[in-house]
mmCIF file of C-alpha atoms in Angstrom:
data_model
loop_
_atom_site.group_PDB
_atom_site.id
_atom_site.type_symbol
_atom_site.label_atom_id
_atom_site.label_comp_id
_atom_site.label_asym_id
_atom_site.label_seq_id
_atom_site.Cartn_x
_atom_site.Cartn_y
_atom_site.Cartn_z
ATOM 1 C CA GLU A 1035 0.000 0.000 0.000
ATOM 2 C CA VAL A 1036 1.364 3.377 -1.011
ATOM 3 C CA GLN A 1037 1.790 5.732 1.926
ATOM 4 C CA LEU A 1038 3.014 9.318 1.993
ATOM 5 C CA VAL A 1039 3.412 10.901 5.404
ATOM 6 C CA GLU A 1040 4.309 14.566 5.681
ATOM 7 C CA SER A 1041 5.858 16.165 8.740
ATOM 8 C CA GLY A 1042 7.637 19.318 9.808
ATOM 9 C CA GLY A 1043 4.803 21.813 9.693
ATOM 10 C CA GLY A 1044 4.031 24.255 12.462
ATOM 11 C CA LEU A 1045 3.788 27.892 13.471
ATOM 12 C CA VAL A 1046 6.667 30.069 12.277
ATOM 13 C CA GLN A 1047 7.303 33.797 12.223
ATOM 14 C CA PRO A 1048 7.525 35.716 8.951
ATOM 15 C CA GLY A 1049 11.038 35.672 7.540
ATOM 16 C CA ARG A 1050 11.991 32.431 9.277
ATOM 17 C CA SER A 1051 12.611 28.999 7.793
ATOM 18 C CA LEU A 1052 11.006 25.576 7.986
ATOM 19 C CA ARG A 1053 11.835 22.188 6.477
ATOM 20 C CA LEU A 1054 9.086 19.787 5.488
ATOM 21 C CA SER A 1055 9.614 16.061 5.042
ATOM 22 C CA CYS A 1056 7.607 13.368 3.298
ATOM 23 C CA ALA A 1057 8.253 9.716 4.134
ATOM 24 C CA ALA A 1058 7.254 7.357 1.341
ATOM 25 C CA SER A 1059 6.532 3.649 1.486
ATOM 26 C CA GLY A 1060 4.757 0.942 -0.490
ATOM 27 C CA PHE A 1061 6.412 1.678 -3.830
ATOM 28 C CA THR A 1062 9.870 1.953 -5.364
ATOM 29 C CA PHE A 1063 10.527 5.568 -4.440
ATOM 30 C CA ASP A 1064 13.439 6.183 -6.784
ATOM 31 C CA ASP A 1065 11.352 5.226 -9.835
ATOM 32 C CA TYR A 1066 9.029 8.216 -9.488
ATOM 33 C CA ALA A 1067 9.015 11.979 -9.637
ATOM 34 C CA MET A 1068 7.520 13.701 -6.615
ATOM 35 C CA HIS A 1069 5.807 17.022 -5.951
ATOM 36 C CA TRP A 1070 4.661 19.418 -3.275
ATOM 37 C CA VAL A 1071 1.193 20.968 -3.588
ATOM 38 C CA ARG A 1072 -0.293 23.398 -1.092
ATOM 39 C CA GLN A 1073 -3.744 24.578 -0.148
ATOM 40 C CA ALA A 1074 -4.343 27.765 1.797
ATOM 41 C CA PRO A 1075 -7.220 27.589 4.297
ATOM 42 C CA GLY A 1076 -10.514 27.538 2.408
ATOM 43 C CA LYS A 1077 -8.766 27.962 -0.944
ATOM 44 C CA GLY A 1078 -7.821 25.850 -3.950
ATOM 45 C CA LEU A 1079 -4.809 23.755 -4.827
ATOM 46 C CA GLU A 1080 -1.512 25.361 -5.807
ATOM 47 C CA TRP A 1081 1.380 23.379 -7.261
ATOM 48 C CA VAL A 1082 4.571 24.360 -5.427
ATOM 49 C CA SER A 1083 7.463 22.277 -6.705
ATOM 50 C CA GLY A 1084 8.399 19.030 -8.432
ATOM 51 C CA ILE A 1085 11.523 16.878 -8.683
ATOM 52 C CA SER A 1086 12.415 14.054 -11.040
ATOM 53 C CA TRP A 1087 13.371 10.577 -9.834
ATOM 54 C CA ASN A 1088 17.089 11.354 -9.915
ATOM 55 C CA SER A 1089 16.861 15.049 -8.924
ATOM 56 C CA GLY A 1090 18.022 15.938 -12.425
ATOM 57 C CA SER A 1091 14.968 18.076 -13.188
ATOM 58 C CA ILE A 1092 13.394 20.454 -10.708
ATOM 59 C CA GLY A 1093 10.717 23.103 -11.021
ATOM 60 C CA TYR A 1094 9.112 25.742 -8.819
ATOM 61 C CA ALA A 1095 6.047 27.919 -8.884
ATOM 62 C CA ASP A 1096 6.876 31.591 -9.415
ATOM 63 C CA SER A 1097 5.439 32.347 -5.981
ATOM 64 C CA VAL A 1098 8.169 30.332 -4.218
ATOM 65 C CA LYS A 1099 11.095 30.493 -6.649
ATOM 66 C CA GLY A 1100 14.277 31.616 -4.904
ATOM 67 C CA ARG A 1101 12.853 30.938 -1.434
ATOM 68 C CA PHE A 1102 11.957 27.222 -1.466
ATOM 69 C CA THR A 1103 14.204 24.276 -2.319
ATOM 70 C CA ILE A 1104 12.953 20.778 -3.079
ATOM 71 C CA SER A 1105 15.189 17.753 -2.611
ATOM 72 C CA ARG A 1106 14.991 14.024 -2.134
ATOM 73 C CA ASP A 1107 17.006 11.229 -0.578
ATOM 74 C CA ASN A 1108 16.263 8.015 -2.431
ATOM 75 C CA ALA A 1109 18.209 5.954 0.100
ATOM 76 C CA LYS A 1110 15.814 7.164 2.791
ATOM 77 C CA ASN A 1111 12.664 7.147 0.626
ATOM 78 C CA SER A 1112 12.138 10.756 1.565
ATOM 79 C CA LEU A 1113 11.167 14.037 -0.064
ATOM 80 C CA TYR A 1114 11.928 17.435 1.418
ATOM 81 C CA LEU A 1115 10.948 21.066 1.047
ATOM 82 C CA GLN A 1116 13.230 23.700 2.546
ATOM 83 C CA MET A 1117 11.220 26.878 2.956
ATOM 84 C CA ASN A 1118 13.098 30.131 3.634
ATOM 85 C CA SER A 1119 11.969 33.745 3.995
ATOM 86 C CA LEU A 1120 8.466 32.593 4.819
ATOM 87 C CA ARG A 1121 5.558 34.965 4.300
ATOM 88 C CA ALA A 1122 2.009 35.076 5.618
ATOM 89 C CA GLU A 1123 0.775 34.002 2.192
ATOM 90 C CA ASP A 1124 2.735 30.730 2.522
ATOM 91 C CA THR A 1125 0.273 29.641 5.213
ATOM 92 C CA ALA A 1126 -1.260 26.437 3.900
ATOM 93 C CA LEU A 1127 -1.629 22.705 4.165
ATOM 94 C CA TYR A 1128 1.314 21.238 2.272
ATOM 95 C CA TYR A 1129 0.734 17.941 0.486
ATOM 96 C CA CYS A 1130 3.349 15.547 -0.826
ATOM 97 C CA ALA A 1131 2.218 13.855 -4.036
ATOM 98 C CA LYS A 1132 3.550 10.935 -6.059
ATOM 99 C CA GLU A 1133 3.596 11.240 -9.817
ATOM 100 C CA MET A 1134 2.604 8.427 -12.161
ATOM 101 C CA ILE A 1135 5.212 7.089 -14.564
ATOM 102 C CA TRP A 1136 3.082 8.500 -17.392
ATOM 103 C CA PRO A 1137 1.339 10.780 -17.670
ATOM 104 C CA PRO A 1138 2.851 13.011 -15.003
ATOM 105 C CA VAL A 1139 -0.240 13.338 -12.853
ATOM 106 C CA PHE A 1140 -0.532 12.783 -9.121
ATOM 107 C CA ASP A 1141 -1.975 9.384 -8.257
ATOM 108 C CA TYR A 1142 -1.203 9.325 -4.533
ATOM 109 C CA TRP A 1143 -1.262 12.124 -1.985
ATOM 110 C CA GLY A 1144 -0.354 12.390 1.670
ATOM 111 C CA GLN A 1145 -2.690 13.908 4.238
ATOM 112 C CA GLY A 1146 -0.665 17.103 4.443
ATOM 113 C CA THR A 1147 1.206 19.096 7.058
ATOM 114 C CA LEU A 1148 0.004 22.530 8.106
ATOM 115 C CA VAL A 1149 2.326 25.512 7.928
ATOM 116 C CA THR A 1150 1.204 28.721 9.617
ATOM 117 C CA VAL A 1151 3.263 31.861 9.119
ATOM 118 C CA SER A 1152 2.359 34.474 11.680
ATOM 119 C CA SER A 1153 3.958 36.748 14.224
ATOM 120 C CA GLU B 1146 2.476 30.555 -16.772
ATOM 121 C CA ILE B 1147 -0.605 28.748 -18.032
ATOM 122 C CA VAL B 1148 -3.734 29.906 -16.209
ATOM 123 C CA MET B 1149 -6.590 27.453 -15.726
ATOM 124 C CA THR B 1150 -10.089 28.887 -15.292
ATOM 125 C CA GLN B 1151 -12.959 26.718 -14.068
ATOM 126 C CA SER B 1152 -16.661 27.444 -14.303
ATOM 127 C CA PRO B 1153 -18.985 27.687 -12.617
ATOM 128 C CA ALA B 1154 -17.543 28.299 -9.159
ATOM 129 C CA THR B 1155 -20.493 26.457 -7.625
ATOM 130 C CA LEU B 1156 -22.894 24.022 -9.270
ATOM 131 C CA SER B 1157 -26.130 23.054 -7.538
ATOM 132 C CA VAL B 1158 -27.410 19.693 -8.725
ATOM 133 C CA SER B 1159 -30.001 17.205 -7.499
ATOM 134 C CA PRO B 1160 -28.982 13.572 -6.915
ATOM 135 C CA GLY B 1161 -29.434 11.551 -10.083
ATOM 136 C CA GLU B 1162 -29.004 14.564 -12.340
ATOM 137 C CA ARG B 1163 -26.154 15.266 -14.722
ATOM 138 C CA ALA B 1164 -23.372 17.692 -13.831
ATOM 139 C CA THR B 1165 -21.169 19.425 -16.385
ATOM 140 C CA LEU B 1166 -18.031 21.243 -15.242
ATOM 141 C CA SER B 1167 -15.813 23.363 -17.484
ATOM 142 C CA CYS B 1168 -12.118 24.153 -17.486
ATOM 143 C CA ARG B 1169 -10.363 26.565 -19.836
ATOM 144 C CA ALA B 1170 -6.614 26.972 -20.363
ATOM 145 C CA SER B 1171 -5.034 30.316 -21.235
ATOM 146 C CA GLN B 1172 -3.064 28.550 -23.996
ATOM 147 C CA SER B 1173 -3.187 25.116 -25.538
ATOM 148 C CA VAL B 1174 -2.243 22.225 -23.257
ATOM 149 C CA SER B 1175 -3.065 19.567 -25.877
ATOM 150 C CA SER B 1176 -4.634 16.681 -23.926
ATOM 151 C CA ASN B 1177 -2.400 17.166 -20.891
ATOM 152 C CA LEU B 1178 -5.295 17.759 -18.552
ATOM 153 C CA ALA B 1179 -6.363 15.964 -15.383
ATOM 154 C CA TRP B 1180 -9.320 16.214 -13.031
ATOM 155 C CA TYR B 1181 -9.276 15.664 -9.268
ATOM 156 C CA GLN B 1182 -12.010 15.349 -6.663
ATOM 157 C CA GLN B 1183 -11.572 16.666 -3.137
ATOM 158 C CA LYS B 1184 -13.917 16.093 -0.225
ATOM 159 C CA PRO B 1185 -13.746 18.094 3.031
ATOM 160 C CA GLY B 1186 -10.817 17.081 5.196
ATOM 161 C CA GLN B 1187 -9.396 14.763 2.535
ATOM 162 C CA ALA B 1188 -6.555 14.873 0.062
ATOM 163 C CA PRO B 1189 -7.458 15.205 -3.623
ATOM 164 C CA ARG B 1190 -8.181 12.036 -5.616
ATOM 165 C CA LEU B 1191 -7.231 11.595 -9.249
ATOM 166 C CA LEU B 1192 -10.284 11.042 -11.467
ATOM 167 C CA ILE B 1193 -9.263 11.646 -15.077
ATOM 168 C CA TYR B 1194 -5.984 12.112 -16.965
ATOM 169 C CA GLY B 1195 -5.137 12.662 -20.593
ATOM 170 C CA ALA B 1196 -8.373 14.707 -20.689
ATOM 171 C CA SER B 1197 -10.541 11.592 -21.008
ATOM 172 C CA THR B 1198 -8.971 8.499 -19.389
ATOM 173 C CA ARG B 1199 -10.455 7.411 -16.099
ATOM 174 C CA ALA B 1200 -7.971 6.613 -13.347
ATOM 175 C CA THR B 1201 -7.996 3.208 -11.695
ATOM 176 C CA GLY B 1202 -11.188 2.505 -9.798
ATOM 177 C CA ILE B 1203 -13.090 5.570 -10.994
ATOM 178 C CA PRO B 1204 -16.740 4.819 -11.868
ATOM 179 C CA ALA B 1205 -17.920 5.084 -15.453
ATOM 180 C CA ARG B 1206 -20.326 7.899 -14.571
ATOM 181 C CA PHE B 1207 -17.293 10.209 -14.616
ATOM 182 C CA SER B 1208 -16.166 11.211 -18.095
ATOM 183 C CA GLY B 1209 -13.838 13.832 -19.487
ATOM 184 C CA SER B 1210 -13.561 15.450 -22.868
ATOM 185 C CA GLY B 1211 -11.814 18.252 -24.721
ATOM 186 C CA SER B 1212 -8.398 19.222 -25.991
ATOM 187 C CA GLY B 1213 -6.393 22.356 -26.580
ATOM 188 C CA THR B 1214 -7.932 24.986 -24.319
ATOM 189 C CA GLU B 1215 -11.471 23.750 -23.567
ATOM 190 C CA PHE B 1216 -12.246 20.792 -21.327
ATOM 191 C CA THR B 1217 -15.299 19.286 -19.680
ATOM 192 C CA LEU B 1218 -15.878 16.890 -16.802
ATOM 193 C CA THR B 1219 -19.286 15.238 -16.845
ATOM 194 C CA ILE B 1220 -20.851 13.269 -14.025
ATOM 195 C CA SER B 1221 -23.732 11.454 -15.668
ATOM 196 C CA SER B 1222 -25.907 10.740 -12.630
ATOM 197 C CA LEU B 1223 -24.806 12.331 -9.404
ATOM 198 C CA GLN B 1224 -24.516 10.096 -6.370
ATOM 199 C CA SER B 1225 -24.396 11.356 -2.791
ATOM 200 C CA GLU B 1226 -20.665 10.651 -2.616
ATOM 201 C CA ASP B 1227 -19.975 12.874 -5.635
ATOM 202 C CA PHE B 1228 -20.737 16.142 -3.878
ATOM 203 C CA ALA B 1229 -17.281 17.646 -3.556
ATOM 204 C CA VAL B 1230 -14.901 20.167 -5.083
ATOM 205 C CA TYR B 1231 -13.405 19.346 -8.480
ATOM 206 C CA TYR B 1232 -10.125 20.714 -9.812
ATOM 207 C CA CYS B 1233 -8.622 20.604 -13.254
ATOM 208 C CA GLN B 1234 -4.837 20.515 -13.672
ATOM 209 C CA GLN B 1235 -2.649 21.074 -16.701
ATOM 210 C CA TYR B 1236 0.677 19.274 -16.955
ATOM 211 C CA ASN B 1237 1.823 20.421 -20.372
ATOM 212 C CA ASN B 1238 5.249 21.729 -19.325
ATOM 213 C CA TRP B 1239 6.723 19.284 -16.841
ATOM 214 C CA PRO B 1240 7.618 19.614 -14.039
ATOM 215 C CA SER B 1241 5.499 22.748 -13.828
ATOM 216 C CA SER B 1242 1.804 22.334 -13.336
ATOM 217 C CA THR B 1243 -1.155 24.557 -12.566
ATOM 218 C CA PHE B 1244 -4.588 23.921 -11.108
ATOM 219 C CA GLY B 1245 -7.868 25.638 -11.721
ATOM 220 C CA GLN B 1246 -9.556 27.381 -8.811
ATOM 221 C CA GLY B 1247 -12.096 24.582 -8.395
ATOM 222 C CA THR B 1248 -15.811 23.960 -8.872
ATOM 223 C CA LYS B 1249 -17.897 23.019 -5.866
ATOM 224 C CA VAL B 1250 -20.706 20.597 -6.657
ATOM 225 C CA GLU B 1251 -23.390 20.951 -4.020
ATOM 226 C CA ILE B 1252 -26.753 19.373 -3.376
ATOM 227 C CA LYS B 1253 -29.664 21.317 -4.810
#
C-alpha cells in the first residue's frame, strides 16, 4: 500500500525557515518523480514544486522560486521542502504527491502538514 | 504561466441529475489535462488524466472530454458521494503544473 506521510509543519514567524519532510513507502521511491502541492485555508490547490526521480529536473512555482528548495534522498525514501523567507501568504496545508510514470499526474497524496506563518 | 479557469464556481445539482463542469486553459495544453475530486478534510483524488482516461477505480459515470484549451468533466448521474470540489490541472510543461480554482458541486 502506497503511503506518503508529511511532517515538519508548524507555526513560524515571517522571515523564518522551515523544512518539510515526506516519508514514502509501499512503492519503489526512486522510480518516481515527486511534488509538493499546497492549499491555503478555504482555498484551492496550488502546485509548489516538483523533482524528477534522480533530482536531475526540478521546477518551482513563481510564488516560491528563490525561497523554497525541493530535494529528495532516495536511500531514505524521503522528499523534502526547505522553505526560507516565509511569508504570511505561505500559510497552507502542504501535500506531498507521487507522480505516475506516465502521464505526469498525481496518483497518490499524503494527508498534508500545516504551515502557519504568523507573528 | 498557463492559467486554468474553471466554471462555474459552484454548481447546484439534485442527486441523479447530470453535472457538467468546465475548465479553460489560457493557452493550448493539448490533452495534458487531469481532473481531481476533493472532499472536506481529505486529500485530492485523481479522477481523469489525458483529458478523457479514467484513473484506476473511478466509476464510469465520470467522463472527461476536450483538448487544446477547452475541457469538460461530466458526471452522468450524481450520487451522494460525488458532492465535492473538483479541480482541473494542466501538466503540459513538466515539471510545472497549474490547477484551476475549483468547482464546488453541491446538493440542490
